[in-house]
Each structure stands twice: as C-alpha cells, then as structure tokens.
Amino acid sequence: MANSFEIRGPVKLKGEIVPQGAKNEALQIICAVLLTSEKVSITNIPDIRDVNKLIELLQSIGVKTSKAGDGAYDFQADKVNLDYLETPEFAKQAAALRGSIMIVGPMLARFGKASIPRPGGDKIGRRRLDTHFIGFQSLGAKFDFDTAENFYKVEAKELKGTHMLLDEASVTGTANIIMAAVLASGITTIYNAACEPYIQQLCKMLNSMGAQISGISSNLLTIKGVSKLNGCSHRMLPDMIEIGSFIGLAAMTQSELTIKNAGLEHLGIIPSVFQRLGIKMEFKNDDIYIPEQENYEIDTFIDGSILTIADAIWPGLTPDLLSVILVTATQANGTVLIHQKMFESRLFFVDKLIDMGAQIILCDPHRATIIGLNRKHHLKGIQMTSPDIRAGVALLIAALSAKGKSVIHNIEQIDRGYQRID
C-alpha cells in the first residue's frame, strides 16, 4: 500500500483548519534569496514536497539554510557554487521540480549566468517557458538551448532596463523577469505582468530588500534597477488554493469546518465562486465558517441560462481551483459548465469521476458540463491514480464523499502541494 490513500466513505469531518503557507508564493520567494549575500528569514513556509525539494536544490548550490522554527527558515546565499550548475546531479535535481526555473532570473542578475534543464512537474498540458527567456533576452541576455543535453542557458555581462510586453501573463515568468530586472541598470517596464497575490508578495519582499518596484498589484510594473539588495524578513500568505480546496471539501462531505486566519483580503473572488455553487459561508474576522449543509444549489445567469465558471488571469479565478469546483458541483443541485482555458489536459481526470457515478459530459479538452446529483445518488468508491496536484485533491474530496472503499495511487502528486493532508 505504499504511496496510496485508502478511503472508506462517506465521512463527515468537523473542526478547525489553519491553512499552510502558499505553495506558489514559496517557490518564488525562496528563489529570491539568491539575489543577496545577506541573511533572509522567511516564515510560514509549507512543509510540502515541491518546496522541500527547492530548499534542497538551493542547499546543493551552496545556500546556507537553517530551520528557525515550525515553517521558518533562514537563508544566506553568500557562497554560491556556480560550478554545481554544470553537474549531472544538478540536472537531475532541477529537472524533477517545475519551480526550479525561477532560480534563473536571480542567478542571471547576480552572477551574469544561469542554466536549467527542461523542467518536469504536472501532466496538465504544455507549459511554455518562452515568456521567461524572451524576457531575459529583452534585458540583454544571450539565450542558448542545448538540444543534446536538454539544457536552457542564459548569460549576460550586464542587464539593461527596457520596455517589454509579456506574451502571456505567466506568474512564474513575471516573477523570474522581476528578479532579473531588480538588479539591471535603468528602468524596466513590464506590461501584461501577472498580478496574483504571489507576485505582490514577491515585489513587497524585494522592496523590503532595497528594490524599487512600483505598480504592485496591477499588470503594469515599473522597476528601477539598484546595484545591490540587502537581507530581509518575510512572512508568507496562507495558501488560497488550499483554502478553496477545504471549502469544496466541506460542502461535498456535509462537514462543518472553520478555516482560521484565511487572509480574506487576498482571496479575491474565490469565496464568491463557491457561493455561486450554493455553498453557505460566514466570514468572522479573518476566519471562514462553513456550516454543515444538506444541499446546495448552483446559481444560474440572470436570464435563467446555465452558469459558466471559467479560469482567468488574476483578479479572475485561478485555474488551480477548477478541479475542486468541478468535483464539488457533482453533488450540487443544478448544472454548470466548467471552462478550463489555460491548460488542455487538466480536465482529463473526470473519467474517474464518471466511473464513480458522476454525471459529467466532457465536451472537449477545455470544457466539461456537470449535472449535479443533489445527493440523490452517492458516488461510489473506486481505484484511481492522481495525475496532478489539484486533480489529486479533487479525487480525494470525491472519495471522502463516496460510498465504499476508494484507493488513490500516486499520492506524491498530492503531497507536492498539500502538507500533511491525511
């Protein structure tokens, strides 16, 4: 039974949950420690596979790391070993982790060169890296893709500020370019920048280190280059994807849950999207209380037509929650069209839900229509495998609400993004 969850459902949960630190923020701000030789202290770091692997990668490059308490680390990149980037060990370590791409921006800015193997990660469709490298090239870096070794390399004697328009509002691409631009000479303006809370947090952290970034929280960033950055202390936001996952979990399993310290001001439209599925919740200070609910009814558009829920760039709905929203809709009363615009294979896990008895029509790789069962028919437990982090948690939610025994294999995928989920 290694690396599998066995779930006997249906189960009701009850209690309080304090969300972990945000995975997507962690991957960016931990790479940012490479921009200074001084000590950087970060708190509320989640204990999850992707983040732990990134910390190990930085240790291998020579960054001193010490645990300073639960979820707290001190980092100091005063003796970075650039030769390690040429080794097979580095290639293996970096390829196993999507977040490793974000060491390129800071390394290029501080040391004038960086290389990274083609990254791995989720099976959710093509995830281009063009945005990153076109950005570095606009700042004056030379780019080389070594096809034999599958390695991307960039180098620059000097980075110079420039105007750029990103071809897509990529979160990791924006983060990488910001980290390169903070030490470039002159002014960089980035149009069509991603402006997720993760990016806002990165910019605030860099500014506290002495960077000059304005336009934070908008999609036009202006960065005035500085010659060096100092150390800082930074606390991470709660993980909005985990919070959304628990809202869906509560509704599906008819559980009464309180999500503590949820960072409500940073959740954007996430709570209101779940409210449109009919899920009741109360906001008390910074907590979300979800009462036990017998039934929840999906909203319609004003003229009575079927509701569509689609992902969009921030402040729209994050694509990371569509899998959870989809699963939650299977037991609602009503019908909803889920439109996953960003990734073309994120919806392929619905065949497992159909096997469990859910009423879903997969229209094409991007759209699925969910006909809610209104709890008249329980889902039934089956054997399944988790294809990516978010589908994994969606299948876990389905299994907790299903009748009988479910087994989910490949749960490392879930552990990549959710700490101690079991």
Coordinates of C-alpha atoms in Angstrom, one line a residue:
M1 CA 0.0 0.0 0.0
A2 CA 3.0 2.3 -0.4
N3 CA 2.2 5.8 -1.7
S4 CA -1.6 5.2 -1.8
F5 CA -4.5 6.5 0.2
E6 CA -7.3 4.1 1.1
I7 CA -10.5 6.0 1.9
R8 CA -13.8 4.4 3.3
G9 CA -16.6 6.8 2.7
P10 CA -18.8 8.7 3.1
V11 CA -17.2 10.6 6.0
K12 CA -18.2 13.8 7.8
L13 CA -15.4 16.0 9.1
K14 CA -15.6 18.6 11.8
G15 CA -13.3 21.1 13.3
E16 CA -10.8 23.9 12.5
I17 CA -8.0 24.1 10.0
V18 CA -5.2 26.6 9.8
P19 CA -4.1 26.9 6.2
Q20 CA -0.5 26.3 5.2
G21 CA 1.7 28.9 3.6
A22 CA 1.1 29.5 -0.2
K23 CA 3.0 26.9 -2.3
N24 CA 3.2 29.2 -5.4
E25 CA 4.5 32.1 -3.3
A26 CA 7.1 29.9 -1.6
L27 CA 8.6 28.7 -4.9
Q28 CA 9.2 32.4 -5.9
I29 CA 10.4 34.0 -2.7
I30 CA 12.8 31.1 -1.8
C31 CA 14.5 31.7 -5.2
A32 CA 14.7 35.4 -4.4
V33 CA 17.2 34.7 -1.5
L34 CA 19.8 34.2 -4.3
L35 CA 19.7 37.9 -5.0
T36 CA 21.6 38.9 -1.9
S37 CA 24.6 37.7 0.1
E38 CA 22.9 38.8 3.3
K39 CA 20.6 36.7 5.5
V40 CA 16.9 36.3 4.5
S41 CA 14.4 35.0 7.1
I42 CA 11.1 33.5 5.8
T43 CA 8.2 32.3 8.0
N44 CA 5.0 30.3 7.2
I45 CA 6.8 28.0 4.7
P46 CA 4.6 25.0 3.9
D47 CA 6.1 21.5 4.6
I48 CA 5.4 20.1 1.1
R49 CA 7.4 18.1 -1.4
D50 CA 7.9 20.9 -4.1
V51 CA 9.1 23.4 -1.5
N52 CA 11.3 21.0 0.3
K53 CA 12.9 19.9 -2.9
L54 CA 13.6 23.5 -3.9
I55 CA 15.2 24.2 -0.5
E56 CA 17.4 21.0 -1.1
L57 CA 18.3 22.4 -4.5
L58 CA 19.5 25.7 -3.0
Q59 CA 21.5 23.9 -0.4
S60 CA 23.2 21.9 -3.1
I61 CA 24.1 25.2 -4.9
G62 CA 25.7 26.4 -1.6
V63 CA 23.0 28.4 0.0
K64 CA 23.2 28.1 3.8
T65 CA 19.8 27.2 5.2
S66 CA 18.8 26.7 8.8
K67 CA 15.4 25.9 10.3
A68 CA 14.3 28.6 12.7
G69 CA 11.1 27.0 14.0
D70 CA 8.0 25.4 12.5
G71 CA 7.8 26.7 8.9
A72 CA 10.6 29.2 9.5
Y73 CA 13.9 29.2 7.7
D74 CA 17.0 31.4 7.5
F75 CA 18.8 31.5 4.1
Q76 CA 22.1 33.0 3.2
A77 CA 23.5 32.9 -0.3
D78 CA 26.9 34.3 0.4
K79 CA 28.9 31.4 -1.1
V80 CA 27.1 30.1 -4.2
N81 CA 28.8 27.4 -6.1
L82 CA 28.3 28.2 -9.8
D83 CA 30.2 25.0 -10.8
Y84 CA 27.5 22.9 -9.4
L85 CA 25.2 24.1 -12.2
E86 CA 27.3 22.1 -14.7
T87 CA 27.0 18.8 -12.9
P88 CA 24.7 15.8 -13.7
E89 CA 23.4 15.9 -10.0
F90 CA 22.1 19.5 -10.6
A91 CA 20.5 18.4 -13.9
K92 CA 18.7 15.6 -12.1
Q93 CA 17.6 17.7 -9.1
A94 CA 16.4 20.6 -11.1
A95 CA 14.5 18.6 -13.7
A96 CA 12.4 16.9 -11.0
L97 CA 10.9 20.3 -10.0
R98 CA 9.0 22.9 -12.0
G99 CA 9.7 25.7 -9.6
S100 CA 13.5 25.3 -10.2
I101 CA 13.0 27.5 -13.3
M102 CA 12.8 30.5 -11.0
I103 CA 16.4 30.3 -9.9
V104 CA 17.4 31.6 -13.4
G105 CA 16.3 35.2 -13.0
P106 CA 18.1 35.8 -9.7
M107 CA 21.3 33.9 -10.8
L108 CA 21.4 35.8 -14.1
A109 CA 21.0 39.1 -12.3
R110 CA 23.6 38.5 -9.6
F111 CA 26.2 36.2 -11.3
G112 CA 25.6 37.0 -15.0
K113 CA 24.8 33.5 -16.0
A114 CA 22.4 30.6 -15.3
S115 CA 21.3 27.3 -16.7
I116 CA 18.4 24.9 -16.1
P117 CA 17.4 21.6 -17.5
R118 CA 14.0 21.2 -19.1
P119 CA 11.7 21.0 -16.1
G120 CA 9.2 18.3 -15.1
G121 CA 6.1 18.7 -12.9
D122 CA 2.5 18.2 -13.6
K123 CA 0.9 16.5 -16.6
I124 CA -1.5 19.3 -17.3
G125 CA -0.6 20.1 -20.9
R126 CA 2.1 22.2 -22.4
R127 CA 3.6 24.8 -20.1
R128 CA 5.9 27.0 -22.3
L129 CA 8.9 28.8 -20.9
D130 CA 9.2 31.3 -23.8
T131 CA 7.9 34.1 -21.7
H132 CA 10.8 33.7 -19.2
F133 CA 13.5 33.6 -21.8
I134 CA 12.1 36.3 -24.1
G135 CA 12.0 38.5 -21.0
F136 CA 15.7 37.8 -20.2
Q137 CA 16.7 38.5 -23.8
S138 CA 14.9 41.8 -23.8
L139 CA 17.0 42.7 -20.7
G140 CA 20.1 41.9 -22.8
A141 CA 20.9 38.3 -22.0
K142 CA 22.0 35.7 -24.6
F143 CA 19.9 32.6 -24.7
D144 CA 21.0 29.1 -25.8
F145 CA 19.1 25.9 -25.8
D146 CA 21.4 22.9 -25.8
T147 CA 19.2 20.2 -27.6
A148 CA 21.6 17.4 -26.9
E149 CA 21.6 18.0 -23.2
N150 CA 18.1 19.4 -23.0
F151 CA 19.5 22.5 -21.1
Y152 CA 18.5 26.1 -21.3
K153 CA 21.4 28.6 -20.7
V154 CA 21.4 32.3 -20.4
E155 CA 24.3 34.7 -19.8
A156 CA 24.8 38.5 -19.7
K157 CA 27.7 40.8 -19.0
E158 CA 25.2 43.4 -18.0
L159 CA 21.4 43.6 -17.8
K160 CA 19.8 46.8 -19.0
G161 CA 16.3 48.1 -18.2
T162 CA 13.8 48.0 -21.1
H163 CA 10.1 48.1 -22.0
M164 CA 8.5 44.7 -22.5
L165 CA 5.1 43.2 -23.2
L166 CA 4.8 39.7 -21.9
D167 CA 3.2 37.3 -24.4
E168 CA 1.2 35.8 -21.6
A169 CA 0.6 36.9 -18.0
S170 CA 2.6 34.0 -16.7
V171 CA 3.0 34.0 -12.9
T172 CA 6.4 32.3 -12.9
G173 CA 7.5 34.2 -16.0
T174 CA 6.6 37.5 -14.4
A175 CA 8.4 36.5 -11.1
N176 CA 11.5 35.4 -13.0
I177 CA 11.7 38.6 -15.0
I178 CA 11.1 40.8 -11.9
M179 CA 14.0 39.1 -10.1
A180 CA 16.3 39.7 -13.1
A181 CA 15.2 43.3 -13.6
V182 CA 15.7 44.5 -9.9
L183 CA 19.5 44.4 -10.4
A184 CA 19.5 45.6 -14.0
S185 CA 20.7 49.1 -14.8
G186 CA 18.0 51.6 -15.7
I187 CA 14.2 51.3 -15.7
T188 CA 12.2 48.2 -16.8
T189 CA 8.5 48.4 -17.5
I190 CA 6.6 45.1 -17.8
Y191 CA 3.2 45.3 -19.5
N192 CA 0.7 42.3 -19.1
A193 CA 2.5 41.3 -15.9
A194 CA 0.8 38.7 -13.7
C195 CA -0.5 40.4 -10.6
E196 CA -1.5 37.4 -8.4
P197 CA -1.0 37.8 -4.6
Y198 CA 2.1 35.6 -5.0
I199 CA 3.6 38.3 -7.3
Q200 CA 2.5 41.1 -5.0
Q201 CA 4.2 39.3 -2.1
L202 CA 7.5 38.8 -4.1
C203 CA 7.5 42.6 -5.0
K204 CA 6.9 43.6 -1.4
M205 CA 9.7 41.3 -0.2
L206 CA 12.1 42.6 -2.9
N207 CA 11.2 46.2 -2.0
S208 CA 12.0 45.5 1.6
M209 CA 15.4 44.3 0.4
G210 CA 16.0 47.6 -1.3
A211 CA 14.5 47.1 -4.7
Q212 CA 12.4 49.9 -6.3
I213 CA 9.3 48.3 -7.8
S214 CA 6.1 50.3 -8.4
G215 CA 2.7 49.3 -9.8
I216 CA 2.4 46.3 -7.4
S217 CA -1.0 44.6 -7.7
S218 CA -1.5 46.0 -11.2
N219 CA -0.5 44.5 -14.6
L220 CA 2.0 47.2 -15.3
L221 CA 5.2 47.0 -13.2
T222 CA 7.9 49.6 -13.2
I223 CA 11.3 48.5 -11.8
K224 CA 14.1 50.9 -11.2
G225 CA 17.3 48.9 -11.1
V226 CA 19.5 49.0 -8.0
S227 CA 23.1 47.9 -7.6
K228 CA 22.6 45.5 -4.6
L229 CA 20.0 44.1 -2.4
N230 CA 20.0 43.5 1.4
G231 CA 18.6 40.8 3.6
C232 CA 15.0 40.9 5.0
S233 CA 12.3 39.1 6.9
H234 CA 9.2 37.9 5.1
R235 CA 6.0 36.1 6.1
M236 CA 4.1 34.2 3.6
L237 CA 0.4 34.4 2.9
P238 CA -2.0 31.5 3.6
D239 CA -2.5 29.2 0.5
M240 CA -5.6 30.3 -1.3
I241 CA -5.7 27.0 -3.2
E242 CA -5.7 25.0 0.0
I243 CA -8.5 27.3 1.4
G244 CA -10.6 26.8 -1.7
S245 CA -10.0 23.0 -1.6
F246 CA -11.3 22.9 2.0
I247 CA -14.4 25.0 1.1
G248 CA -15.2 22.4 -1.6
L249 CA -14.4 19.5 0.8
A250 CA -16.8 20.8 3.5
A251 CA -19.7 21.1 1.0
M252 CA -19.1 17.7 -0.6
T253 CA -18.9 15.8 2.8
Q254 CA -21.6 17.9 4.6
S255 CA -19.0 18.9 7.1
E256 CA -18.9 21.9 9.5
L257 CA -15.5 23.5 9.1
T258 CA -13.8 26.7 10.2
I259 CA -10.8 27.8 8.2
K260 CA -8.7 30.0 10.6
N261 CA -6.6 33.0 9.5
A262 CA -7.6 32.7 5.9
G263 CA -6.2 36.0 4.7
L264 CA -9.6 37.0 3.3
E265 CA -8.4 40.2 1.7
H266 CA -6.1 38.2 -0.6
L267 CA -8.6 35.6 -1.7
G268 CA -10.1 37.7 -4.5
I269 CA -13.3 36.1 -6.0
I270 CA -12.6 32.6 -4.7
P271 CA -15.2 32.7 -1.9
S272 CA -17.9 34.2 -4.2
V273 CA -17.4 31.5 -6.8
F274 CA -18.1 28.8 -4.2
Q275 CA -21.1 30.8 -3.1
R276 CA -22.4 30.7 -6.7
L277 CA -22.4 26.9 -6.3
G278 CA -24.8 27.4 -3.4
I279 CA -22.2 26.9 -0.6
K280 CA -23.0 28.9 2.5
M281 CA -20.2 30.5 4.5
E282 CA -19.8 33.2 7.1
F283 CA -16.8 35.5 7.5
K284 CA -15.8 36.2 11.1
N285 CA -12.7 38.4 11.4
D286 CA -10.2 36.6 9.2
D287 CA -11.9 33.2 9.5
I288 CA -14.3 31.4 7.1
Y289 CA -17.0 29.3 8.8
I290 CA -18.8 26.7 6.6
P291 CA -21.9 25.2 8.2
E292 CA -23.0 21.6 7.6
Q293 CA -25.2 21.7 4.6
E294 CA -27.8 19.2 3.5
N295 CA -28.0 20.6 -0.1
Y296 CA -26.5 23.4 -2.1
E297 CA -28.0 24.8 -5.3
I298 CA -26.0 26.2 -8.3
D299 CA -26.8 29.7 -9.3
T300 CA -27.9 30.5 -12.9
F301 CA -27.3 33.5 -15.0
I302 CA -30.0 36.3 -14.7
D303 CA -32.0 35.0 -17.6
G304 CA -32.0 31.5 -16.2
S305 CA -29.4 30.1 -18.5
I306 CA -26.7 27.6 -17.3
L307 CA -23.9 29.1 -15.2
T308 CA -20.3 29.0 -16.7
I309 CA -17.3 29.1 -14.4
A310 CA -14.0 29.8 -16.2
D311 CA -10.5 30.5 -15.1
A312 CA -8.9 33.9 -15.9
I313 CA -5.8 35.8 -15.0
W314 CA -5.9 37.5 -11.6
P315 CA -8.1 39.0 -10.3
G316 CA -10.1 36.4 -12.1
L317 CA -10.5 32.8 -10.9
T318 CA -7.2 30.8 -10.5
P319 CA -7.1 27.7 -12.8
D320 CA -5.7 25.8 -9.8
L321 CA -9.2 25.6 -8.2
L322 CA -11.2 24.4 -11.2
S323 CA -10.7 20.7 -10.5
V324 CA -12.1 21.2 -6.9
I325 CA -15.0 23.4 -8.2
L326 CA -15.8 20.7 -10.7
V327 CA -15.9 17.9 -8.2
T328 CA -17.9 20.0 -5.7
A329 CA -20.6 20.6 -8.4
T330 CA -21.2 16.9 -8.9
Q331 CA -23.3 16.7 -5.7
A332 CA -24.9 20.2 -6.1
N333 CA -28.4 20.8 -7.3
G334 CA -28.2 22.2 -10.8
T335 CA -25.9 22.3 -13.8
V336 CA -22.7 24.2 -14.5
L337 CA -20.2 24.4 -17.4
I338 CA -16.6 24.4 -16.3
H339 CA -14.3 26.1 -18.9
Q340 CA -10.6 25.4 -18.2
K341 CA -8.9 27.9 -20.6
M342 CA -5.2 27.7 -19.6
F343 CA -4.3 24.0 -19.6
E344 CA -5.5 21.5 -22.1
S345 CA -5.2 18.3 -20.0
R346 CA -6.4 19.4 -16.6
L347 CA -9.9 18.0 -17.1
F348 CA -8.9 14.5 -18.1
F349 CA -9.4 13.3 -14.6
V350 CA -13.2 13.5 -15.0
D351 CA -13.3 10.0 -16.4
K352 CA -12.6 8.8 -12.8
L353 CA -15.5 10.8 -11.5
I354 CA -17.7 9.4 -14.2
D355 CA -16.6 5.9 -13.1
M356 CA -17.7 6.9 -9.6
G357 CA -21.2 7.7 -10.9
A358 CA -20.9 11.5 -11.5
Q359 CA -23.0 12.9 -14.4
I360 CA -20.4 14.8 -16.5
I361 CA -20.1 15.5 -20.2
L362 CA -16.6 16.2 -21.3
C363 CA -17.2 18.5 -24.2
D364 CA -13.6 18.9 -25.3
P365 CA -10.2 19.1 -23.6
H366 CA -11.2 22.5 -22.1
R367 CA -14.8 22.2 -21.2
A368 CA -17.0 19.9 -19.1
T369 CA -20.7 20.1 -18.2
I370 CA -21.5 18.9 -14.7
I371 CA -25.1 17.8 -13.9
G372 CA -25.4 17.9 -10.1
L373 CA -26.8 14.8 -8.5
N374 CA -28.2 16.8 -5.5
R375 CA -27.0 13.9 -3.3
K376 CA -29.8 11.6 -4.7
H377 CA -27.1 9.2 -5.8
H378 CA -23.9 8.8 -3.8
L379 CA -20.7 8.5 -5.7
K380 CA -19.2 5.0 -5.4
G381 CA -15.6 4.2 -4.3
I382 CA -13.1 3.0 -7.0
Q383 CA -9.4 2.6 -7.6
M384 CA -7.7 5.6 -9.2
T385 CA -4.4 7.4 -9.8
S386 CA -3.7 11.0 -9.2
P387 CA -2.4 12.8 -12.4
D388 CA -1.6 16.2 -10.9
I389 CA -1.7 18.0 -7.6
R390 CA -5.1 19.6 -8.0
A391 CA -6.9 16.7 -9.7
G392 CA -5.4 14.5 -6.9
V393 CA -7.1 16.6 -4.2
A394 CA -10.3 16.7 -6.2
L395 CA -10.3 12.9 -6.4
L396 CA -9.6 12.8 -2.6
I397 CA -12.6 15.0 -2.0
A398 CA -14.8 12.8 -4.2
A399 CA -13.6 9.6 -2.4
L400 CA -14.4 11.2 1.0
S401 CA -18.0 11.8 -0.1
A402 CA -18.3 8.4 -1.9
K403 CA -19.9 5.2 -0.6
G404 CA -17.5 2.4 -0.1
K405 CA -13.7 2.0 -0.4
S406 CA -11.6 4.1 -2.7
V407 CA -7.9 3.8 -3.3
I408 CA -5.9 6.7 -4.8
H409 CA -2.4 5.8 -6.1
N410 CA 0.5 8.2 -6.9
I411 CA -0.3 10.4 -3.9
E412 CA 3.1 12.0 -4.1
Q413 CA 1.4 14.3 -6.5
I414 CA -1.0 15.5 -3.7
D415 CA 2.0 15.8 -1.2
R416 CA 3.7 18.1 -3.7
G417 CA 1.1 20.8 -2.8
Y418 CA -0.7 19.9 0.4
Q419 CA 1.1 19.5 3.7
R420 CA 0.0 16.5 5.9
I421 CA -3.3 16.3 4.1
D422 CA -4.1 12.9 5.6

